[in-house]
């Protein structure tokens, strides 16, 4: 496994937005968002008291601490790579709307936070390209290499994840990272708002690992107890579409309602609670969600979106 330390944060001077109307999607409450780079600044504070959007997002998740239904298991998709890059800032050289992703892992049975679990994310950039697969272009056309099979499937696709696992084309690592949860079950990532590619709505992939230990080599032992995806309300995606670099993405976009993977179950299905300035989304977005998982389960993401059998062969793009 490859390890990586956090990259230096840019020196961003934030100004307070006074009397701004805020937009909150996918949940109740509002997050006070400071100026350009607010999401990056919040993560740089490493959850210190008074870090603004980060603390407010955490408070919002804690306030809605009622026991939730088990988070929906979803397919891993073709573009997972187990680099185990421990870092808060996954941006590297990618450009786009700053996104502060605040996540909490709780036990779906006891409702208690799951501390010292490893939460992993990966997603495409504004142009719809995944690191590790840049030669395949925007979503790689969605299909793993080779000719689509014509016979009925006899089991999960090869390579471990629904949709088949594509062979990496490079060793790039942007927009991929993993972190250990704190005593309240929280992690926070600095990233950028994802773009889109053929056949899929805008989304972020995630895995929750439990029972293992962080070592100098990465994450050792344990199991993957949850494989899921996070989604973005249509209003927010539309707001980014005319902003560079998203405006250069010429691929026809699939809406959330049209997506073939999103189960349509709101928070349980991965719909993020989003907060941003409705007139200036380019200043940053805060996305937050509590994942209710079974820490003793094993869910590698090789089945159908609802945890059923592997999907049948399809000419639709990968996940």
XYZ file of C-alpha atoms in Angstrom, residues 18-226:
209
model
C -22.916 39.230 5.566
C -26.647 39.101 4.995
C -26.256 36.358 2.387
C -29.156 34.032 1.749
C -28.020 30.464 2.242
C -29.350 27.353 0.538
C -29.501 24.020 2.369
C -30.460 20.890 0.438
C -31.179 17.353 1.594
C -31.718 18.218 5.267
C -32.678 20.859 7.821
C -30.440 23.630 9.124
C -27.895 25.966 7.576
C -24.131 26.247 7.591
C -22.520 29.675 7.746
C -20.073 29.651 4.860
C -17.234 32.149 4.670
C -15.691 33.421 1.436
C -13.670 31.823 -1.347
C -11.821 28.756 -0.085
C -13.978 28.321 3.007
C -14.103 24.574 2.576
C -10.331 24.356 2.252
C -9.831 26.610 5.267
C -12.177 24.581 7.447
C -10.334 21.335 6.765
C -6.988 23.047 7.338
C -8.141 23.838 10.876
C -8.273 20.066 11.556
C -11.574 20.246 13.432
C -10.271 22.857 15.866
C -12.940 24.715 17.890
C -14.321 27.675 15.999
C -13.339 26.383 12.562
C -16.640 27.594 11.157
C -18.242 25.415 8.477
C -16.647 22.229 9.783
C -17.896 22.647 13.338
C -21.314 23.734 12.120
C -21.643 20.721 9.822
C -20.646 18.399 12.661
C -23.162 20.031 14.980
C -25.881 19.541 12.370
C -25.155 15.826 12.108
C -25.018 15.419 15.876
C -28.326 17.262 16.262
C -30.001 14.744 13.954
C -28.652 11.850 15.995
C -31.780 9.729 15.959
C -31.071 6.109 15.085
C -31.191 5.734 11.312
C -31.850 2.882 8.960
C -28.898 0.973 7.564
C -27.133 2.853 4.768
C -27.750 1.332 1.339
C -24.978 -0.852 -0.040
C -24.022 0.115 -3.577
C -21.622 -1.177 -6.189
C -17.935 -0.356 -5.995
C -17.649 0.475 -9.681
C -14.700 -0.075 -12.036
C -12.386 2.689 -10.772
C -11.517 1.756 -7.200
C -7.804 1.527 -6.290
C -6.783 0.579 -2.745
C -3.972 3.124 -2.415
C -4.937 3.926 1.199
C -3.655 7.491 1.014
C -4.168 8.855 4.525
C -4.898 12.550 4.055
C -7.567 15.207 4.545
C -6.742 17.147 1.392
C -7.249 15.012 -1.714
C -7.306 17.842 -4.270
C -3.694 17.771 -5.531
C -3.717 19.708 -8.833
C -7.443 19.432 -9.619
C -9.523 22.575 -10.028
C -13.187 23.104 -9.272
C -15.658 24.340 -6.685
C -14.198 23.657 -3.199
C -16.091 20.909 -1.402
C -15.832 20.209 2.321
C -17.139 16.676 2.804
C -18.055 15.966 6.451
C -18.953 12.343 7.162
C -19.921 10.436 10.292
C -19.992 6.665 10.806
C -22.382 5.214 13.401
C -23.471 1.718 14.351
C -26.939 1.202 12.850
C -27.952 -1.045 15.778
C -26.617 0.852 18.791
C -26.589 4.332 17.189
C -23.161 4.881 18.746
C -20.305 6.482 16.775
C -17.769 4.089 15.288
C -14.384 5.441 16.316
C -11.104 4.401 14.680
C -12.800 3.115 11.555
C -11.325 4.042 8.177
C -13.501 6.030 5.763
C -12.343 6.130 2.161
C -13.535 8.286 -0.750
C -12.781 8.529 -4.466
C -14.438 10.381 -7.338
C -13.886 11.900 -10.762
C -12.704 15.439 -11.432
C -14.698 18.271 -13.044
C -14.182 16.755 -16.503
C -15.469 13.330 -15.422
C -12.053 11.636 -15.304
C -10.747 9.397 -12.491
C -7.112 9.414 -11.404
C -5.543 6.108 -12.297
C -7.695 5.952 -15.431
C -6.856 9.118 -17.342
C -6.218 7.223 -20.572
C -9.838 6.061 -20.589
C -11.103 9.641 -20.670
C -14.482 10.779 -19.361
C -15.727 7.811 -17.372
C -13.860 5.548 -19.752
C -17.036 5.268 -21.765
C -18.163 3.487 -18.644
C -17.194 -0.023 -19.669
C -14.204 -2.065 -18.569
C -11.899 -3.124 -21.407
C -13.062 -5.932 -23.671
C -16.219 -6.951 -25.452
C -19.405 -6.957 -23.345
C -20.545 -10.544 -22.616
C -23.699 -11.861 -24.225
C -24.380 -14.790 -21.886
C -26.191 -14.557 -18.570
C -23.815 -13.880 -15.670
C -22.820 -16.776 -13.433
C -21.525 -14.590 -10.595
C -20.146 -11.169 -9.719
C -18.010 -9.412 -12.321
C -14.278 -10.203 -12.112
C -12.024 -7.878 -10.165
C -14.265 -7.427 -7.112
C -16.728 -4.497 -7.703
C -19.986 -4.275 -9.524
C -19.568 -3.326 -13.151
C -16.169 -5.053 -13.391
C -12.851 -3.623 -12.295
C -10.969 -1.704 -14.979
C -7.180 -1.970 -15.194
C -5.492 1.309 -14.141
C -3.727 3.235 -16.880
C -1.508 5.468 -14.713
C -0.300 6.022 -11.143
C -2.040 9.353 -10.493
C -3.841 9.715 -7.157
C -5.905 12.904 -7.097
C -9.363 12.889 -5.508
C -8.650 9.706 -3.548
C -8.085 9.485 0.195
C -8.786 7.721 3.471
C -9.023 8.834 7.100
C -9.603 7.333 10.534
C -12.748 8.484 12.339
C -12.443 10.416 15.596
C -14.164 9.542 18.879
C -17.461 10.908 17.528
C -17.177 8.973 14.286
C -16.253 11.985 12.113
C -13.921 12.512 9.187
C -13.680 15.562 6.899
C -12.152 15.746 3.438
C -11.134 18.757 1.403
C -11.926 17.972 -2.211
C -13.670 19.575 -5.208
C -17.240 19.218 -6.404
C -17.234 16.249 -8.824
C -18.098 16.518 -12.485
C -20.047 13.972 -14.509
C -19.511 11.353 -17.154
C -21.606 9.291 -19.528
C -24.516 7.485 -17.901
C -24.089 8.589 -14.269
C -25.331 11.404 -12.070
C -22.720 13.331 -10.070
C -21.472 11.153 -7.209
C -18.658 10.263 -4.798
C -17.721 6.683 -3.890
C -17.045 5.593 -0.325
C -15.966 2.593 1.732
C -16.020 2.160 5.509
C -13.437 -0.232 6.966
C -13.689 -1.560 10.536
C -11.748 -3.895 12.809
C -8.334 -3.018 11.415
C -5.440 -0.760 12.378
C -3.641 2.106 10.720
C 0.039 1.285 10.256
C 2.979 2.744 8.369
C 1.925 0.551 5.438
C -1.685 1.759 5.388
C -4.731 0.049 6.897
C -4.106 -3.492 8.094
C -6.644 -6.204 8.912
C -10.350 -5.772 9.481
C -13.063 -5.726 6.867
C -14.953 -3.446 4.494
C -18.307 -3.131 6.242
C -19.897 -0.643 3.846
